[in-house]
Short mmCIF file of C-alpha atoms in Angstrom, two decimals:
data_model
loop_
_atom_site.label_atom_id
_atom_site.label_comp_id
_atom_site.label_asym_id
_atom_site.label_seq_id
_atom_site.Cartn_x
_atom_site.Cartn_y
_atom_site.Cartn_z
CA UNK A 131 0.00 0.00 0.00
CA UNK A 132 1.17 3.56 -0.69
CA UNK A 133 1.69 6.15 1.95
CA UNK A 134 -1.51 7.43 3.49
CA UNK A 135 -2.54 10.92 2.46
CA UNK A 136 -1.75 13.33 5.26
CA UNK A 137 -4.90 14.74 6.77
CA UNK A 138 -5.01 18.15 8.45
CA UNK A 139 -5.50 18.01 12.21
CA UNK A 140 -9.13 18.26 13.36
CA UNK A 141 -10.07 21.80 14.31
CA UNK A 142 -13.68 21.65 15.32
CA UNK A 143 -13.84 24.46 17.87
CA UNK A 144 -12.93 28.01 16.89
CA UNK A 145 -13.00 30.83 19.44
CA UNK A 146 -13.08 34.42 18.24
CA UNK A 147 -11.26 36.62 20.74
CA UNK A 148 -11.73 40.39 20.41
CA UNK A 149 -8.80 42.21 22.07
CA UNK A 150 -9.89 45.63 23.33
CA UNK A 151 -8.01 48.37 25.19
CA UNK A 152 -9.64 51.41 26.74
CA UNK A 153 -6.64 53.67 26.20
CA UNK A 154 -5.93 55.08 22.74
CA UNK A 155 -3.78 58.06 21.83
CA UNK A 156 -6.07 59.09 18.99
CA UNK A 157 -9.42 58.04 20.49
CA UNK A 158 -9.51 57.35 24.26
CA UNK A 159 -12.48 55.21 25.30
CA UNK A 160 -13.11 54.16 21.69
CA UNK A 161 -14.63 50.71 22.46
CA UNK A 162 -17.43 52.36 24.46
CA UNK A 163 -18.09 55.16 21.96
CA UNK A 164 -21.67 55.12 20.71
CA UNK A 165 -22.29 54.01 17.16
CA UNK A 166 -26.00 54.56 16.70
CA UNK A 167 -27.68 53.13 19.77
CA UNK A 168 -24.86 50.72 20.72
CA UNK A 169 -21.21 50.95 21.77
CA UNK A 170 -18.62 50.09 19.13
CA UNK A 171 -17.56 46.88 20.87
CA UNK A 172 -21.15 45.59 20.74
CA UNK A 173 -21.35 46.14 16.98
CA UNK A 174 -18.21 44.05 16.49
CA UNK A 175 -19.42 41.31 18.85
CA UNK A 176 -22.86 40.99 17.27
CA UNK A 177 -21.46 40.78 13.75
CA UNK A 178 -19.23 37.90 14.79
CA UNK A 179 -22.32 36.06 16.03
CA UNK A 180 -23.62 35.90 12.45
CA UNK A 181 -20.57 34.01 11.12
CA UNK A 182 -20.69 30.25 10.65
CA UNK A 183 -18.02 28.12 12.25
CA UNK A 184 -17.62 30.18 15.42
CA UNK A 185 -17.88 28.18 18.66
CA UNK A 186 -17.33 30.97 21.18
CA UNK A 187 -16.86 34.75 21.26
CA UNK A 188 -14.88 36.46 24.02
CA UNK A 189 -13.79 40.06 24.51
CA UNK A 190 -10.33 40.28 26.11
CA UNK A 191 -9.85 43.65 27.78
CA UNK A 192 -7.71 45.47 30.32
CA UNK A 193 -10.54 47.63 31.66
CA UNK A 194 -13.48 46.78 33.94
CA UNK A 195 -15.68 49.34 32.16
CA UNK A 196 -15.40 47.42 28.91
CA UNK A 197 -15.88 44.08 30.67
CA UNK A 198 -19.03 45.36 32.37
CA UNK A 199 -20.35 46.80 29.11
CA UNK A 200 -19.90 43.48 27.29
CA UNK A 201 -21.51 41.50 30.08
CA UNK A 202 -24.33 44.03 30.11
CA UNK A 203 -25.37 43.22 26.55
CA UNK A 204 -25.06 39.47 27.18
CA UNK A 205 -21.54 38.91 25.87
CA UNK A 206 -18.56 37.18 27.44
CA UNK A 207 -15.51 39.13 28.57
CA UNK A 208 -12.20 38.34 30.28
CA UNK A 209 -9.87 40.76 32.05
CA UNK A 210 -6.26 40.61 30.87
CA UNK A 211 -3.13 42.54 31.80
CA UNK A 212 -2.55 46.14 30.77
CA UNK A 213 1.09 45.60 29.77
CA UNK A 214 0.60 43.21 26.84
CA UNK A 215 2.51 44.12 23.68
CA UNK A 216 -0.08 43.53 20.94
CA UNK A 217 -3.61 42.38 20.26
CA UNK A 218 -2.42 38.84 19.59
CA UNK A 219 -0.59 38.80 22.94
CA UNK A 220 -3.91 39.73 24.56
CA UNK A 221 -5.63 36.93 22.65
CA UNK A 222 -2.96 34.51 23.89
CA UNK A 223 -3.58 35.60 27.48
CA UNK A 224 -7.32 35.01 27.09
CA UNK A 225 -6.75 31.64 25.42
CA UNK A 226 -5.43 30.26 28.70
CA UNK A 227 -9.01 30.47 29.98
CA UNK A 228 -10.83 29.67 26.73
CA UNK A 229 -10.32 26.10 25.47
CA UNK A 230 -10.49 25.77 21.67
CA UNK A 231 -8.68 24.18 18.74
CA UNK A 232 -8.11 27.52 17.01
CA UNK A 233 -8.33 31.21 17.89
CA UNK A 234 -9.28 34.17 15.72
CA UNK A 235 -7.90 37.59 16.62
CA UNK A 236 -10.44 40.20 15.49
CA UNK A 237 -9.56 43.70 16.66
CA UNK A 238 -12.22 45.53 18.66
CA UNK A 239 -12.25 48.44 16.22
CA UNK A 240 -12.69 46.25 13.12
CA UNK A 241 -16.37 45.89 12.16
CA UNK A 242 -16.99 43.06 9.64
CA UNK A 243 -19.50 44.26 7.04
CA UNK A 244 -20.58 40.66 6.35
CA UNK A 245 -20.12 37.31 8.12
CA UNK A 246 -18.29 36.11 5.02
CA UNK A 247 -15.15 37.94 6.14
CA UNK A 248 -14.68 35.62 9.13
CA UNK A 249 -15.85 32.60 7.16
CA UNK A 250 -13.23 33.27 4.47
CA UNK A 251 -10.63 32.83 7.21
CA UNK A 252 -12.12 30.09 9.37
CA UNK A 253 -13.28 27.64 6.72
CA UNK A 254 -9.99 27.18 4.80
CA UNK A 255 -7.96 27.17 8.01
CA UNK A 256 -9.94 24.34 9.59
CA UNK A 257 -9.32 22.26 6.45
CA UNK A 258 -5.60 23.01 6.20
CA UNK A 259 -2.40 22.14 8.02
CA UNK A 260 -1.48 25.82 8.51
CA UNK A 261 -0.54 26.99 12.00
CA UNK A 262 -1.34 30.65 11.39
CA UNK A 263 -3.59 32.26 8.79
CA UNK A 264 -4.79 35.66 7.66
CA UNK A 265 -6.49 37.38 4.71
CA UNK A 266 -5.67 39.67 1.81
CA UNK A 267 -7.79 41.80 -0.51
CA UNK A 268 -6.86 43.34 -3.85
CA UNK A 269 -5.75 46.97 -3.76
CA UNK A 270 -7.77 48.92 -6.31
CA UNK A 271 -6.78 52.52 -5.62
CA UNK A 272 -3.41 54.21 -5.87
CA UNK A 273 -3.90 56.02 -2.57
CA UNK A 274 -4.15 52.70 -0.69
CA UNK A 275 -0.89 51.47 -2.18
CA UNK A 276 0.92 54.60 -1.04
CA UNK A 277 -0.78 54.92 2.37
CA UNK A 278 1.47 53.64 5.20
CA UNK A 279 -1.64 52.90 7.27
CA UNK A 280 -2.68 50.32 4.65
CA UNK A 281 -0.47 47.28 5.20
CA UNK A 282 0.61 45.42 2.08
CA UNK A 283 1.41 41.70 1.78
CA UNK A 284 3.18 39.52 -0.77
CA UNK A 285 3.01 35.72 -0.83
CA UNK A 286 4.81 32.78 -2.37
CA UNK A 287 3.23 30.33 -4.81
CA UNK A 288 1.84 28.26 -1.95
CA UNK A 289 0.00 31.25 -0.49
CA UNK A 290 2.37 31.74 2.44
CA UNK A 291 3.37 35.28 3.34
CA UNK A 292 6.81 36.44 2.25
CA UNK A 293 6.52 39.87 3.86
CA UNK A 294 4.14 42.50 5.21
CA UNK A 295 5.01 46.18 4.91
CA UNK A 296 3.64 49.68 5.17
CA UNK A 297 5.61 50.48 2.01
CA UNK A 298 4.38 49.59 -1.50
CA UNK A 299 5.42 46.00 -2.22
CA UNK A 300 6.36 44.72 -4.67
CA UNK A 301 8.15 47.84 -5.88
CA UNK A 302 7.87 48.29 -9.65
CA UNK A 303 11.35 49.37 -10.67
CA UNK A 304 10.43 50.23 -14.25
CA UNK A 305 7.60 52.56 -13.24
CA UNK A 306 7.83 55.90 -11.51
CA UNK A 307 6.94 55.78 -7.82
CA UNK A 308 3.53 57.31 -7.25
CA UNK A 309 1.11 57.58 -10.15
CA UNK A 310 0.89 54.53 -12.36
CA UNK A 311 2.55 52.20 -9.87
CA UNK A 312 -0.53 50.10 -9.02
CA UNK A 313 -1.03 46.64 -10.53
CA UNK A 314 -4.12 45.00 -8.91
CA UNK A 315 -2.90 41.48 -9.70
CA UNK A 316 0.34 42.18 -7.80
CA UNK A 317 -0.65 44.54 -5.00
CA UNK A 318 -2.61 43.20 -2.06
CA UNK A 319 -3.87 44.78 1.13
CA UNK A 320 -3.50 42.81 4.34
CA UNK A 321 -6.84 42.36 6.11
CA UNK A 322 -5.81 42.50 9.75
CA UNK A 323 -7.39 39.50 11.40
CA UNK A 324 -5.57 36.29 12.24
CA UNK A 325 -6.29 32.68 13.11
CA UNK A 326 -3.90 30.52 15.15
CA UNK A 327 -3.68 27.00 16.44
CA UNK A 328 -3.46 26.95 20.21
CA UNK A 329 0.20 25.93 20.07
CA UNK A 330 1.15 28.63 17.54
CA UNK A 331 -0.58 31.32 19.58
CA UNK A 332 1.30 30.29 22.72
CA UNK A 333 4.60 30.32 20.81
CA UNK A 334 3.86 33.80 19.47
CA UNK A 335 3.32 35.15 22.97
CA UNK A 336 6.60 33.59 24.16
CA UNK A 337 8.70 35.08 21.33
CA UNK A 338 10.66 38.28 21.84
CA UNK A 339 9.67 41.18 19.63
CA UNK A 340 11.78 41.13 16.48
CA UNK A 341 13.62 43.96 14.76
CA UNK A 342 11.22 43.96 11.82
CA UNK A 343 8.16 44.00 14.08
CA UNK A 344 9.50 46.99 16.00
CA UNK A 345 10.60 48.81 12.84
CA UNK A 346 7.33 48.49 10.91
CA UNK A 347 5.12 48.25 14.03
CA UNK A 348 3.48 45.11 12.62
CA UNK A 349 3.02 42.24 15.06
CA UNK A 350 2.83 39.54 12.36
CA UNK A 351 6.47 40.18 11.46
CA UNK A 352 7.43 38.61 14.79
CA UNK A 353 6.35 35.27 13.32
CA UNK A 354 8.01 35.69 9.93
CA UNK A 355 11.29 36.77 11.52
CA UNK A 356 11.18 33.61 13.66
CA UNK A 357 10.59 31.41 10.60
CA UNK A 358 6.90 30.68 11.22
CA UNK A 359 4.79 30.48 8.07
CA UNK A 360 1.59 32.51 7.76
CA UNK A 361 -0.93 31.21 5.22
CA UNK A 362 -2.81 33.98 3.39
CA UNK A 363 -6.22 33.52 1.76
CA UNK A 364 -8.02 35.97 -0.50
CA UNK A 365 -11.26 37.65 0.47
CA UNK A 366 -13.51 40.08 -1.34
CA UNK A 367 -15.25 41.07 1.90
CA UNK A 368 -14.62 44.42 3.57
CA UNK A 369 -14.65 45.75 7.10
CA UNK A 370 -14.95 49.17 8.70
CA UNK A 371 -11.95 50.16 10.78
CA UNK A 372 -12.52 52.87 13.37
CA UNK A 373 -9.33 54.67 14.40
CA UNK A 374 -10.62 58.21 15.01
CA UNK A 375 -13.88 60.00 15.91
CA UNK A 376 -14.20 60.93 12.22
CA UNK A 377 -14.05 57.23 11.28
CA UNK A 378 -16.82 56.56 13.81
CA UNK A 379 -19.08 59.15 12.20
CA UNK A 380 -18.52 57.71 8.74
CA UNK A 381 -19.08 54.16 9.99
CA UNK A 382 -22.39 55.26 11.50
CA UNK A 383 -23.48 56.59 8.12
CA UNK A 384 -22.68 53.24 6.51
CA UNK A 385 -24.38 51.12 9.16
CA UNK A 386 -27.50 53.28 9.36
CA UNK A 387 -28.03 53.50 5.62
CA UNK A 388 -26.18 56.68 4.78
CA UNK A 389 -23.93 56.78 1.73
CA UNK A 390 -20.62 58.49 2.48
CA UNK A 391 -17.85 58.20 -0.07
CA UNK A 392 -16.18 54.80 0.40
CA UNK A 393 -12.81 56.29 -0.48
CA UNK A 394 -12.92 58.26 2.77
CA UNK A 395 -13.49 55.22 4.97
CA UNK A 396 -10.71 53.33 6.68
CA UNK A 397 -11.48 50.02 5.00
#
C-alpha cells in the first residue's frame, strides 16, 4: 500500500477573541463610543455572532468598564493585563481560559461588514495544516498602495506570506513611484485578522519582539522573523476600521443606511 494521504489536524472548535483596550492616543475610550444606539464593541461582537463556524466569542480587555459593558449586553468578557505588547498577545492571554482548537484575533475596532469575512478565514484554516492564517484583498486605488496605514502583503506560490510592509510591495522598478505604480494582480492589502492554532498562539506570545516587528510596528512580522509560516487567503469582503472620531461618524453613516464616499473610509 502507498503512503496514506496526510490529513489536516481536526479543528472543530474556533474561538473568536476580540482584544480591546480602553486607552488610545487618537481616540480614548473608543470601544465604548456610541455608534447609533450601541457601543462600538457591541457592533463588532454581534457581527461575529452571524458568522458560521464560530464556537465561542470572548472580549479580552484590560478595563473593567469594557468588561461590564460586554456582560451588560449578554456577551462574554475576560480581564487581561494592561502591559501586553499587541492584540495577539492579549488573545494569547485570554486563550489560557478559553479552550479551543483555534483562535481568531479580530480587533475591537474592526467591524466586519458581512459574516463572510470571518468565514473566508475560518473555513480554509480548519481544512488546512497551517498553523497561522490571515487574509488579503486586492488593492484597487493608488492612494491605498501609497498609504502607510494600509499594510501590504506579498506571498509565495503556496500562499504563504513572504513579507508584510507599510511600504508599497512589490516595488515596480520600471515605473515611476507614485502615479501609475498600481497593478491590482500584484498589489494586495492585508486584512488584519488572524487565526492561530493553540500551540502557535502560545509560541507567538513567548517570542521576543523582532527587529522587523518593531521597525514596521506590525506584530505579524514577529512570526516571519522567527521562521513561522503565515498562510494567506483571499477575500472580497470588507470591514470598517474605526481609528478616530471621524471614522466613527462615517461608519455610522454606513451602518445606518447613509452613503458616504467609500474612499474616505478606513477600509
